[in-house]
Coordinates of C-alpha atoms and ligand atoms in Angstrom, one line a residue:
M1 CA -0.2 -0.1 -0.1
A2 CA 1.0 3.5 0.0
S3 CA 3.1 5.5 2.3
A4 CA 0.9 8.3 3.4
V5 CA 2.4 12.0 2.4
T6 CA 1.4 14.9 4.6
S7 CA 2.7 17.7 2.1
I8 CA 3.2 17.4 -1.3
N9 CA 7.2 16.8 -1.9
D10 CA 7.9 19.5 -4.1
I11 CA 11.8 18.4 -4.6
K12 CA 10.7 14.8 -5.5
V13 CA 7.9 16.3 -8.3
L14 CA 10.2 19.2 -9.6
K15 CA 13.0 16.6 -10.4
L16 CA 10.8 14.4 -11.9
A17 CA 8.9 17.3 -13.8
E18 CA 12.4 18.1 -15.4
V19 CA 12.7 14.6 -16.7
H20 CA 9.3 14.9 -18.2
A21 CA 9.7 18.5 -19.1
K22 CA 6.8 20.1 -21.3
P23 CA 7.8 21.7 -24.4
S24 CA 7.0 25.6 -24.1
K25 CA 4.3 25.8 -26.9
S26 CA 2.4 22.9 -25.9
M27 CA -1.3 23.8 -25.2
M28 CA -3.9 21.1 -24.9
S29 CA -7.0 20.4 -23.4
Y30 CA -9.0 17.4 -21.9
G31 CA -11.3 16.3 -24.6
T32 CA -13.9 13.9 -25.6
A33 CA -11.7 10.9 -24.2
G34 CA -8.7 12.5 -22.4
F35 CA -5.7 14.0 -23.9
R36 CA -4.7 12.9 -27.4
G37 CA -2.2 13.6 -29.8
K38 CA 1.1 12.9 -31.6
A39 CA 2.9 10.5 -29.2
N40 CA 6.3 12.3 -29.3
E41 CA 4.7 15.3 -27.8
L42 CA 3.0 14.3 -24.6
D43 CA 5.6 12.6 -22.3
H44 CA 4.7 15.5 -19.8
I45 CA 1.0 15.2 -20.0
F46 CA 1.2 11.6 -19.0
F47 CA 3.4 12.5 -16.1
R48 CA 1.3 15.2 -14.9
M49 CA -1.9 12.9 -15.3
G50 CA -0.2 10.7 -13.3
L51 CA 0.2 13.1 -10.6
L52 CA -3.3 14.1 -11.0
A53 CA -4.6 10.7 -10.6
V54 CA -3.1 10.5 -7.1
L55 CA -4.9 13.5 -6.1
R56 CA -7.9 12.0 -7.7
S57 CA -7.7 9.0 -5.6
K58 CA -7.1 10.5 -2.0
C59 CA -10.1 12.6 -3.0
K60 CA -12.1 9.9 -3.6
K61 CA -10.4 7.3 -1.1
A62 CA -10.8 4.7 -3.8
V63 CA -8.5 3.2 -6.6
I64 CA -8.2 5.3 -9.9
G65 CA -7.8 3.9 -13.4
V66 CA -5.1 5.5 -15.9
M67 CA -5.6 4.3 -19.6
V68 CA -2.6 4.6 -22.2
T69 CA -4.2 4.7 -25.6
A70 CA -5.6 6.8 -28.5
S71 CA -8.3 4.2 -29.3
H72 CA -8.9 4.5 -33.1
N73 CA -6.4 7.0 -33.9
P74 CA -3.4 6.4 -36.1
E75 CA -0.7 4.4 -34.5
E76 CA 1.8 7.5 -34.4
D77 CA -0.5 9.1 -31.7
N78 CA -1.3 8.5 -28.6
G79 CA -3.6 9.4 -25.3
V80 CA -4.4 9.2 -21.7
K81 CA -7.4 9.0 -20.0
L82 CA -8.8 8.9 -16.0
I83 CA -11.2 6.3 -15.0
D84 CA -13.1 6.9 -11.8
P85 CA -13.9 4.6 -9.0
H86 CA -16.9 3.2 -10.7
G87 CA -15.4 2.8 -14.1
E88 CA -17.1 6.1 -15.1
M89 CA -15.1 8.9 -17.1
L90 CA -13.6 11.3 -15.2
Q91 CA -16.0 14.0 -13.5
Q92 CA -16.2 17.2 -15.5
E93 CA -15.0 19.9 -12.7
W94 CA -11.7 17.5 -12.9
E95 CA -11.2 17.9 -16.7
V96 CA -10.7 21.7 -15.8
Y97 CA -7.9 20.5 -13.5
A98 CA -6.5 18.0 -15.7
T99 CA -6.3 20.5 -18.5
K100 CA -4.8 23.5 -16.2
L101 CA -2.3 21.1 -15.0
A102 CA -1.3 20.0 -18.5
N103 CA -0.6 23.5 -19.3
V104 CA 1.4 25.3 -16.5
G105 CA 5.0 25.6 -16.9
N106 CA 6.9 23.5 -14.8
D107 CA 7.4 26.4 -12.4
E108 CA 4.0 26.3 -11.7
I109 CA 3.1 22.7 -10.9
I110 CA 3.2 22.6 -7.3
K111 CA 1.0 25.7 -6.9
E112 CA -1.4 24.0 -9.4
L113 CA -1.3 20.9 -7.3
N114 CA -1.8 22.7 -4.2
N115 CA -4.7 24.6 -5.6
I116 CA -6.6 21.3 -6.6
V117 CA -6.1 20.1 -2.7
K118 CA -7.5 23.2 -1.2
L119 CA -10.5 23.5 -3.7
E120 CA -11.2 19.9 -3.4
N121 CA -10.4 19.8 0.6
I122 CA -8.2 16.8 0.2
S123 CA -6.2 15.1 2.9
L124 CA -2.9 14.4 1.9
E125 CA -2.5 11.8 4.6
E126 CA -5.1 9.5 2.4
Q127 CA -3.5 6.8 0.7
A128 CA -3.3 6.5 -3.3
T129 CA -3.7 3.4 -5.6
I130 CA -3.9 4.0 -9.4
F131 CA -4.4 0.9 -12.0
T132 CA -2.7 1.6 -15.0
A133 CA -2.9 -0.1 -18.4
R134 CA -1.7 0.4 -22.2
D135 CA -2.6 -0.5 -25.8
T136 CA -0.3 -1.9 -28.1
R137 CA 1.1 1.3 -29.3
P138 CA 4.9 1.0 -29.3
S139 CA 4.8 4.3 -27.4
S140 CA 2.7 3.0 -25.1
I141 CA 5.5 1.3 -22.7
A142 CA 7.3 4.7 -22.2
L143 CA 4.2 6.8 -21.4
S144 CA 2.8 4.3 -19.0
Q145 CA 6.5 5.1 -17.4
A146 CA 5.5 8.1 -17.5
V147 CA 2.6 8.0 -16.0
K148 CA 4.1 5.8 -13.0
D149 CA 6.5 8.5 -12.4
G150 CA 4.1 10.7 -11.8
I151 CA 2.4 8.8 -9.5
A152 CA 5.2 7.8 -7.7
A153 CA 6.3 11.6 -7.5
L154 CA 3.2 12.1 -5.2
G155 CA 3.6 8.8 -3.3
G156 CA 1.0 7.2 -4.7
T157 CA 1.1 3.3 -5.3
S158 CA 0.7 2.1 -8.8
K159 CA -0.3 -1.5 -10.5
D160 CA 0.2 -1.8 -13.6
F161 CA -1.8 -4.3 -15.4
G162 CA 0.5 -4.0 -18.6
L163 CA -1.5 -4.5 -22.2
M164 CA -5.3 -4.6 -21.3
T165 CA -8.3 -3.4 -23.4
T166 CA -10.0 0.0 -22.4
P167 CA -13.0 -1.6 -21.2
Q168 CA -11.2 -4.3 -19.1
L169 CA -9.4 -1.2 -17.2
H170 CA -12.6 0.3 -16.5
Y171 CA -13.9 -3.2 -15.1
V172 CA -11.2 -3.9 -12.8
T173 CA -11.1 -0.7 -11.3
C174 CA -15.2 -0.7 -10.8
M175 CA -14.9 -4.3 -9.5
F176 CA -11.9 -3.6 -7.1
N177 CA -13.7 -0.7 -5.9
C178 CA -16.9 -2.7 -5.2
G179 CA -15.0 -4.8 -2.8
E180 CA -13.8 -7.7 -5.3
T181 CA -10.3 -7.6 -4.1
D182 CA -8.9 -9.9 -6.6
A183 CA -10.5 -7.9 -9.6
S184 CA -8.2 -9.4 -12.4
E185 CA -8.2 -10.0 -16.1
E186 CA -8.6 -13.3 -15.4
S187 CA -12.0 -12.4 -13.3
Y188 CA -13.1 -10.5 -16.3
Y189 CA -12.6 -13.5 -18.7
T190 CA -14.8 -15.5 -16.2
H191 CA -17.2 -13.1 -15.6
F192 CA -18.6 -12.8 -19.1
A193 CA -17.7 -16.2 -20.4
D194 CA -19.8 -17.7 -18.0
A195 CA -22.5 -15.3 -18.5
F196 CA -22.6 -16.3 -22.3
K197 CA -22.4 -20.0 -21.7
S198 CA -25.5 -19.7 -19.4
L199 CA -27.2 -18.1 -22.8
V200 CA -25.9 -20.1 -25.5
K201 CA -25.6 -23.3 -24.3
E202 CA -24.9 -24.8 -27.8
K203 CA -23.8 -23.5 -31.4
S204 CA -25.9 -22.8 -33.8
D205 CA -25.1 -23.6 -37.7
S206 CA -24.5 -19.9 -38.5
S207 CA -22.5 -18.7 -35.6
I208 CA -18.9 -18.4 -37.2
V209 CA -18.1 -14.5 -36.4
T210 CA -15.2 -13.2 -38.1
V211 CA -13.5 -10.5 -36.0
D212 CA -11.6 -7.7 -37.3
C213 CA -9.3 -6.7 -34.2
A214 CA -7.8 -3.6 -36.1
N215 CA -4.1 -4.9 -35.2
G216 CA -4.5 -4.4 -31.7
V217 CA -4.7 -5.1 -27.8
G218 CA -8.3 -6.9 -29.0
A219 CA -6.9 -9.6 -30.7
P220 CA -4.8 -11.4 -28.1
K221 CA -7.4 -10.4 -25.3
L222 CA -10.3 -12.0 -27.6
Q223 CA -8.4 -15.2 -28.1
K224 CA -8.1 -15.5 -24.2
L225 CA -12.1 -14.9 -24.0
Y226 CA -12.5 -17.3 -26.6
E227 CA -10.4 -20.0 -24.5
H228 CA -12.8 -19.3 -21.7
I229 CA -15.9 -19.8 -24.1
G230 CA -15.3 -22.9 -25.2
G231 CA -17.3 -24.5 -27.8
S232 CA -20.7 -22.3 -28.0
I233 CA -19.5 -19.9 -30.7
D234 CA -16.9 -19.7 -33.5
L235 CA -14.5 -17.0 -33.6
V236 CA -12.0 -16.2 -36.5
V237 CA -9.5 -13.1 -35.5
H238 CA -8.5 -11.2 -38.2
N239 CA -6.1 -8.5 -38.3
N240 CA -3.8 -9.6 -35.8
A241 CA -0.8 -7.6 -35.7
E242 CA 0.9 -10.5 -34.1
V243 CA 0.7 -12.9 -36.9
G244 CA -0.4 -10.5 -39.9
N245 CA 2.5 -7.9 -38.5
G246 CA -0.3 -5.3 -40.0
K247 CA -0.3 -1.5 -38.5
L248 CA -2.9 -0.3 -35.9
N249 CA -6.0 1.0 -37.4
E250 CA -4.8 1.0 -40.7
N251 CA -7.3 0.5 -43.3
C252 CA -9.1 -1.6 -40.5
G253 CA -10.8 -1.7 -37.4
A254 CA -14.3 0.0 -36.4
D255 CA -13.7 3.6 -37.3
Y256 CA -12.5 2.5 -40.8
V257 CA -15.3 0.4 -41.6
K258 CA -17.8 2.7 -40.3
I259 CA -16.4 5.9 -41.9
Q260 CA -15.4 4.2 -45.2
Q261 CA -18.2 1.9 -45.3
Q262 CA -16.1 -0.7 -46.4
A263 CA -14.5 -4.4 -45.5
P264 CA -11.1 -4.0 -43.3
V265 CA -8.1 -4.4 -45.5
G266 CA -7.5 -8.8 -46.5
L267 CA -11.1 -9.8 -45.5
N268 CA -12.5 -11.7 -48.2
M269 CA -16.4 -11.5 -47.5
E270 CA -19.2 -14.0 -48.3
P271 CA -23.0 -12.9 -48.3
Y272 CA -24.9 -13.1 -45.1
H273 CA -21.9 -14.1 -42.8
R274 CA -21.1 -12.5 -39.8
Y275 CA -18.4 -10.1 -39.4
C276 CA -17.6 -7.5 -36.9
S277 CA -14.7 -5.0 -36.2
F278 CA -13.1 -3.8 -33.1
D279 CA -11.3 -0.3 -32.8
G280 CA -7.6 -0.1 -31.4
D281 CA -8.6 -0.4 -28.0
A282 CA -11.3 -2.4 -28.2
D283 CA -14.1 -0.5 -26.7
R284 CA -16.1 -0.4 -30.2
L285 CA -17.9 -2.7 -32.1
V286 CA -19.4 -2.6 -35.5
Y287 CA -20.8 -5.4 -37.4
Y288 CA -21.1 -5.8 -41.1
T289 CA -22.1 -8.3 -43.9
L290 CA -22.7 -8.4 -47.8
D291 CA -26.3 -9.2 -49.3
S292 CA -26.9 -11.2 -51.8
D293 CA -25.8 -8.8 -54.6
C294 CA -22.5 -8.4 -52.6
N295 CA -23.1 -4.9 -51.5
F296 CA -21.9 -3.6 -48.1
I297 CA -24.0 -3.6 -45.5
L298 CA -23.0 -2.1 -42.0
L299 CA -24.9 -2.9 -38.7
D300 CA -23.8 0.0 -36.6
G301 CA -24.0 1.1 -32.9
D302 CA -27.3 2.1 -33.8
K303 CA -28.1 -0.9 -35.0
I304 CA -26.7 -2.4 -32.0
A305 CA -29.0 -0.2 -29.6
S306 CA -32.0 -1.1 -31.6
L307 CA -31.1 -5.1 -31.2
F308 CA -30.7 -4.7 -27.7
A309 CA -34.1 -2.8 -27.2
H310 CA -36.3 -5.3 -29.4
H311 CA -34.8 -7.8 -27.2
I312 CA -35.4 -6.0 -24.0
Q313 CA -38.6 -5.0 -24.6
E314 CA -40.0 -9.0 -25.2
L315 CA -38.2 -10.2 -22.4
L316 CA -40.1 -7.7 -20.4
A317 CA -43.2 -8.2 -21.8
D318 CA -42.5 -11.9 -21.0
A319 CA -41.5 -11.3 -17.7
K320 CA -44.6 -9.1 -17.1
L321 CA -42.3 -6.6 -15.9
E322 CA -42.5 -2.8 -15.9
A323 CA -39.6 -0.9 -16.5
K324 CA -38.4 3.1 -18.0
L325 CA -36.8 1.8 -20.8
G326 CA -34.8 4.3 -22.6
V327 CA -32.3 4.7 -25.4
V328 CA -29.7 7.6 -25.6
Q329 CA -28.0 8.5 -28.9
T330 CA -25.7 11.7 -30.4
A331 CA -26.5 13.5 -33.4
Y332 CA -24.6 10.9 -35.4
A333 CA -27.6 8.7 -34.9
N334 CA -29.0 7.5 -38.4
G335 CA -32.4 9.5 -38.7
S336 CA -34.2 5.9 -39.6
S337 CA -32.9 4.4 -36.5
T338 CA -34.7 6.9 -34.2
N339 CA -37.8 6.8 -35.9
F340 CA -37.7 2.8 -35.6
L341 CA -36.9 3.4 -31.6
K342 CA -39.6 6.0 -31.4
D343 CA -42.5 4.9 -33.8
K344 CA -41.8 1.2 -33.8
L345 CA -40.8 0.2 -30.6
K346 CA -42.3 3.2 -28.5
V347 CA -39.2 3.6 -26.7
E348 CA -37.9 6.9 -25.5
V349 CA -35.1 8.3 -27.3
A350 CA -32.7 10.9 -25.5
C351 CA -29.9 12.6 -27.9
V352 CA -27.0 14.4 -26.3
K353 CA -23.6 15.9 -27.1
T354 CA -21.0 13.6 -28.5
G355 CA -18.8 11.6 -25.9
V356 CA -19.4 8.7 -23.6
K357 CA -19.7 10.8 -20.5
H358 CA -23.0 12.3 -22.0
L359 CA -24.5 9.1 -22.8
H360 CA -23.5 7.6 -19.9
H361 CA -24.6 10.0 -17.7
K362 CA -28.5 10.4 -19.3
A363 CA -28.9 6.6 -19.7
Q364 CA -28.9 6.8 -15.8
D365 CA -32.2 8.5 -15.7
F366 CA -33.9 5.4 -17.1
D367 CA -34.3 2.0 -15.1
I368 CA -32.8 0.4 -18.4
G369 CA -31.1 2.7 -20.3
I370 CA -29.1 1.6 -23.6
Y371 CA -26.8 3.9 -25.0
F372 CA -24.8 3.8 -28.2
E373 CA -22.9 6.1 -30.6
A374 CA -23.3 5.4 -33.9
N375 CA -19.3 4.6 -34.3
G376 CA -20.0 1.4 -32.3
H377 CA -19.4 2.8 -28.5
G378 CA -22.1 1.9 -26.0
T379 CA -23.8 -0.3 -23.2
V380 CA -26.5 -0.8 -21.3
T381 CA -27.2 0.7 -17.6
V382 CA -29.4 -0.6 -14.9
K383 CA -30.7 1.2 -11.7
E384 CA -30.1 -0.6 -8.7
S385 CA -33.6 -0.4 -7.3
W386 CA -34.8 -1.8 -10.7
R387 CA -32.4 -4.5 -10.4
K388 CA -33.9 -5.7 -7.1
L389 CA -37.1 -5.6 -8.8
L390 CA -35.6 -7.9 -11.3
A391 CA -34.4 -10.2 -8.7
S392 CA -37.6 -10.5 -7.0
K393 CA -39.4 -11.4 -10.2
T394 CA -37.2 -14.4 -10.8
T395 CA -38.1 -16.2 -7.9
Q396 CA -42.4 -15.8 -8.6
T397 CA -44.6 -18.6 -9.1
N398 CA -45.4 -18.3 -12.4
E399 CA -42.9 -20.2 -13.9
D400 CA -42.9 -18.9 -17.3
E401 CA -42.6 -14.8 -16.2
A402 CA -39.5 -15.8 -13.6
N403 CA -37.9 -17.7 -16.5
A404 CA -38.2 -14.6 -18.7
A405 CA -36.9 -12.6 -15.8
K406 CA -34.1 -14.8 -15.3
R407 CA -33.0 -14.9 -19.0
L408 CA -33.0 -11.0 -18.6
Q409 CA -30.8 -11.1 -15.5
T410 CA -28.4 -13.1 -17.5
F411 CA -28.5 -11.3 -20.4
L412 CA -27.5 -8.0 -18.3
S413 CA -24.7 -9.7 -16.7
V414 CA -23.1 -10.2 -20.2
I415 CA -22.7 -6.4 -20.6
N416 CA -19.9 -4.7 -19.1
E417 CA -22.1 -1.7 -17.3
A418 CA -19.0 0.3 -16.6
V419 CA -18.3 1.3 -20.5
G420 CA -18.6 0.4 -24.0
D421 CA -17.1 -2.6 -24.6
A422 CA -16.5 -4.6 -27.9
M423 CA -15.9 -8.1 -26.4
S424 CA -19.0 -8.1 -24.3
D425 CA -21.0 -6.1 -26.3
M426 CA -20.2 -8.8 -29.5
L427 CA -21.2 -11.6 -26.6
A428 CA -24.4 -9.6 -26.1
V429 CA -25.5 -9.3 -30.0
E430 CA -24.6 -13.2 -30.7
A431 CA -26.8 -14.1 -27.7
I432 CA -29.5 -12.2 -28.8
L433 CA -29.1 -13.5 -32.3
H434 CA -29.0 -17.2 -30.9
A435 CA -31.8 -16.5 -28.5
K436 CA -34.2 -15.3 -31.7
D437 CA -32.6 -17.8 -34.2
W438 CA -32.0 -14.9 -36.3
G439 CA -28.8 -13.9 -38.7
V440 CA -27.3 -10.3 -40.2
R441 CA -30.4 -10.6 -42.5
E442 CA -33.6 -10.5 -40.0
W443 CA -30.9 -8.1 -37.7
S444 CA -30.1 -5.6 -40.4
A445 CA -34.1 -5.6 -41.8
L446 CA -34.9 -3.9 -38.5
Y447 CA -34.7 -0.8 -40.6
T448 CA -33.4 0.6 -43.6
E449 CA -30.5 3.6 -43.0
L450 CA -30.8 6.8 -44.6
P451 CA -27.6 7.1 -46.8
N452 CA -25.1 9.2 -44.8
R453 CA -21.6 10.5 -45.0
Q454 CA -19.1 12.3 -42.5
M455 CA -16.1 14.5 -43.6
K456 CA -13.7 16.2 -42.2
V457 CA -12.3 20.0 -42.8
K458 CA -9.0 21.3 -41.5
V459 CA -9.3 24.6 -40.1
A460 CA -6.7 26.8 -38.4
D461 CA -8.8 27.1 -35.4
R462 CA -11.3 24.6 -34.7
T463 CA -12.6 26.5 -31.7
V464 CA -14.2 29.2 -33.7
I465 CA -17.1 26.8 -34.3
E466 CA -19.3 27.1 -31.4
T467 CA -22.6 24.5 -31.1
T468 CA -25.8 24.5 -29.3
D469 CA -28.7 21.6 -29.1
A470 CA -26.5 18.5 -28.4
E471 CA -24.4 20.3 -31.2
T472 CA -27.2 19.9 -34.0
R473 CA -26.8 23.8 -34.5
T474 CA -24.1 26.1 -34.6
V475 CA -24.2 29.6 -32.8
K476 CA -20.4 30.9 -34.3
P477 CA -19.3 31.9 -36.8
S478 CA -21.9 33.9 -37.9
G479 CA -23.6 32.8 -41.2
L480 CA -22.8 29.2 -40.9
Q481 CA -26.0 27.8 -39.3
D482 CA -28.0 29.9 -41.7
G483 CA -26.0 28.4 -44.5
I484 CA -26.3 24.7 -43.6
D485 CA -30.1 25.4 -42.8
S486 CA -30.6 26.6 -46.9
L487 CA -28.4 23.7 -47.9
V488 CA -30.4 21.1 -46.1
A489 CA -33.6 22.5 -47.3
Q490 CA -32.5 21.4 -50.7
Y491 CA -32.3 17.9 -50.4
V492 CA -34.7 15.2 -49.5
N493 CA -34.6 14.1 -46.2
G494 CA -31.7 16.0 -45.4
R495 CA -30.2 16.9 -42.2
S496 CA -26.6 17.9 -41.6
F497 CA -24.5 19.1 -38.7
V498 CA -20.9 20.3 -37.8
R499 CA -19.0 20.6 -34.6
P500 CA -15.3 20.7 -33.6
S501 CA -13.7 17.4 -32.9
G502 CA -12.5 16.8 -29.4
T503 CA -9.8 14.4 -30.3
E504 CA -8.5 15.4 -33.5
D505 CA -7.5 19.1 -35.1
V506 CA -10.4 18.9 -37.3
V507 CA -14.1 19.9 -37.8
R508 CA -16.3 17.0 -38.3
V509 CA -19.3 17.3 -40.9
Y510 CA -22.3 15.0 -40.9
A511 CA -24.7 14.9 -43.8
E512 CA -27.6 12.4 -44.4
S513 CA -30.5 12.2 -47.3
D514 CA -32.4 10.0 -49.2
T515 CA -29.5 8.4 -51.8
Q516 CA -26.0 8.2 -51.0
E517 CA -25.3 10.9 -53.8
N518 CA -27.4 13.2 -52.2
A519 CA -25.9 12.6 -48.9
N520 CA -22.3 13.1 -50.4
S521 CA -23.3 16.3 -52.1
L522 CA -25.0 17.7 -49.2
A523 CA -21.6 16.8 -47.1
D524 CA -19.2 18.5 -49.7
K525 CA -21.7 21.7 -49.8
V526 CA -21.2 21.8 -46.0
S527 CA -17.6 20.9 -45.6
S528 CA -17.0 23.7 -48.3
L529 CA -19.3 26.1 -46.4
V530 CA -17.2 25.4 -43.0
Y531 CA -14.1 25.9 -45.3
D532 CA -15.0 29.3 -46.2
L533 CA -16.3 30.6 -43.0
A534 CA -14.4 28.9 -40.5
G535 CA -10.8 29.7 -42.0
G536 CA -10.4 26.3 -43.5
T537 CA -6.5 25.4 -44.1
G538 CA -5.0 23.2 -47.3
E539 CA -7.0 21.6 -49.8
K540 CA -10.7 21.8 -49.7
P541 CA -12.3 18.7 -48.9
K542 CA -14.4 16.7 -51.6
C543 CA -16.1 13.3 -51.1
S544 CA -18.2 13.0 -54.5
Ligands
NG1_601 P1 -14.9 13.5 -31.5 O1 -13.4 13.0 -32.1 O2 -14.8 14.2 -30.6 O3 -15.7 13.6 -32.6 C1 -14.6 10.6 -31.7 C2 -16.0 10.2 -31.7 C3 -17.0 9.9 -30.3 C4 -16.0 9.5 -29.4 C5 -14.2 9.9 -29.4 C6 -13.6 9.1 -28.1 C7 -17.5 10.6 -33.9 C8 -18.3 11.4 -34.6 N1 -17.2 10.9 -32.9 O4 -14.8 12.1 -30.8 O5 -17.9 9.4 -30.4 O6 -16.2 8.4 -29.7 O7 -13.7 9.9 -30.8 O8 -13.3 7.9 -29.2 O9 -17.7 9.0 -33.9
ZN602 ZN1 -11.7 3.3 -28.4

């Protein structure tokens, strides 16, 4: 356990801060998923996040997680984020501290740390334990060390789990703080494999799933999970760098498949076979297949959310259980998915700002909250009080109702409630398809997506764009929203919005319309408008 410190040891912190010195011009902010950037410019940030994690741990009197990954970004990037005690994203007030601490000069670090101690009334005598883990990026080893140096500089104890997926670190952090002192990677596999095996006792003929692991940490971890699952599913691991030497996220992975709407590199697809992709740290999942004419069919986060809602609703009806069931989406959700959920399933749908923390928070308003970003990041949250109601239903005398309640209970335990998790979400999808005796064809037929297109526009300063209404409208620069409105009005079923990315130095443009040509054309016109009104740089982007 950590040795207690009663005051900040200036000398130790400053000495190590010199080793992890900040380049004078660097200014960064804690974005949608922590700090992200070029790996060779981030060493000081990782050290400082080690420092901050110690204060957060002392403040919460709990274990805090620090994950080293830049997820779906290119291999040359890296990133760091803090995980709060129950596996949630870092509390928003602390994001402000994180940004300040990341940007002060070395000579102001002690002042900044003392400020946080004072503002949060932190007792420095508290012990601090931090769980760390990293993805497979070559830069992640040294950057993890920088985090550990920061932890040590403030007298905290670090437990390094080494290579792990992001959701695995969320899971062990959450489990440890809930009293499971032997929370480990092994307990992760046992938990999810056992839940899956009790839902799927026998393989069905169609249950071969080819998984593109983006040449990332998901590949070795999925192999391990598979060993625990045994014979109830057939998995083929594709884009496993250890075998094929491919580059992380390059022409593969969930983000590539979602944005390009095409198969990852090296995958020969067969109509209606099952394929899915993880991203670089395995917290996103998208499925896809080919139809009989070999057209590419994507089953993204919206389709996964719709499948979950459909299944949970059925089990609730079978168990004769009332629940406030809701689905949380962002503006990137396809309009057809929102219509399906609202009009067909009659489920309440909420739209929030991009970023899992916003979705997770909103989902907790419901007894059962399903949240997914269209890119495949999502999970299901359940209110503790409602979980008790469900448990009591499993022991009721009506056998059919009790059995349905048990099925729902087991289904919910195959889900990693702490955070979106590609591996556990994949098991949940497979369990539903098995229960319904569906293939991708039936699943995909739940609704037909409106054609859509996403683009990126490079501008000198992306903060010139300010948004409102869950990022669906811009308020700055002036004239941009009016321009978008008049373009959208020219397209059948047109919808478009723009927002500054929180993880890349770009402005994102989204457009949907009745045909792919129209969606492309609307995306092109809106991108061009952003370029002109928000200070575009380089060549004007064009997709059609
Ligand atoms: P930004 O770069 O802020 O759009 C992207 C995703 C988010 C989220 C984060 C974290 C889109 C459009 N945006 O954020 O949904 O997943 O990365 O990885 O997919
Ligand atoms: Zn990710």
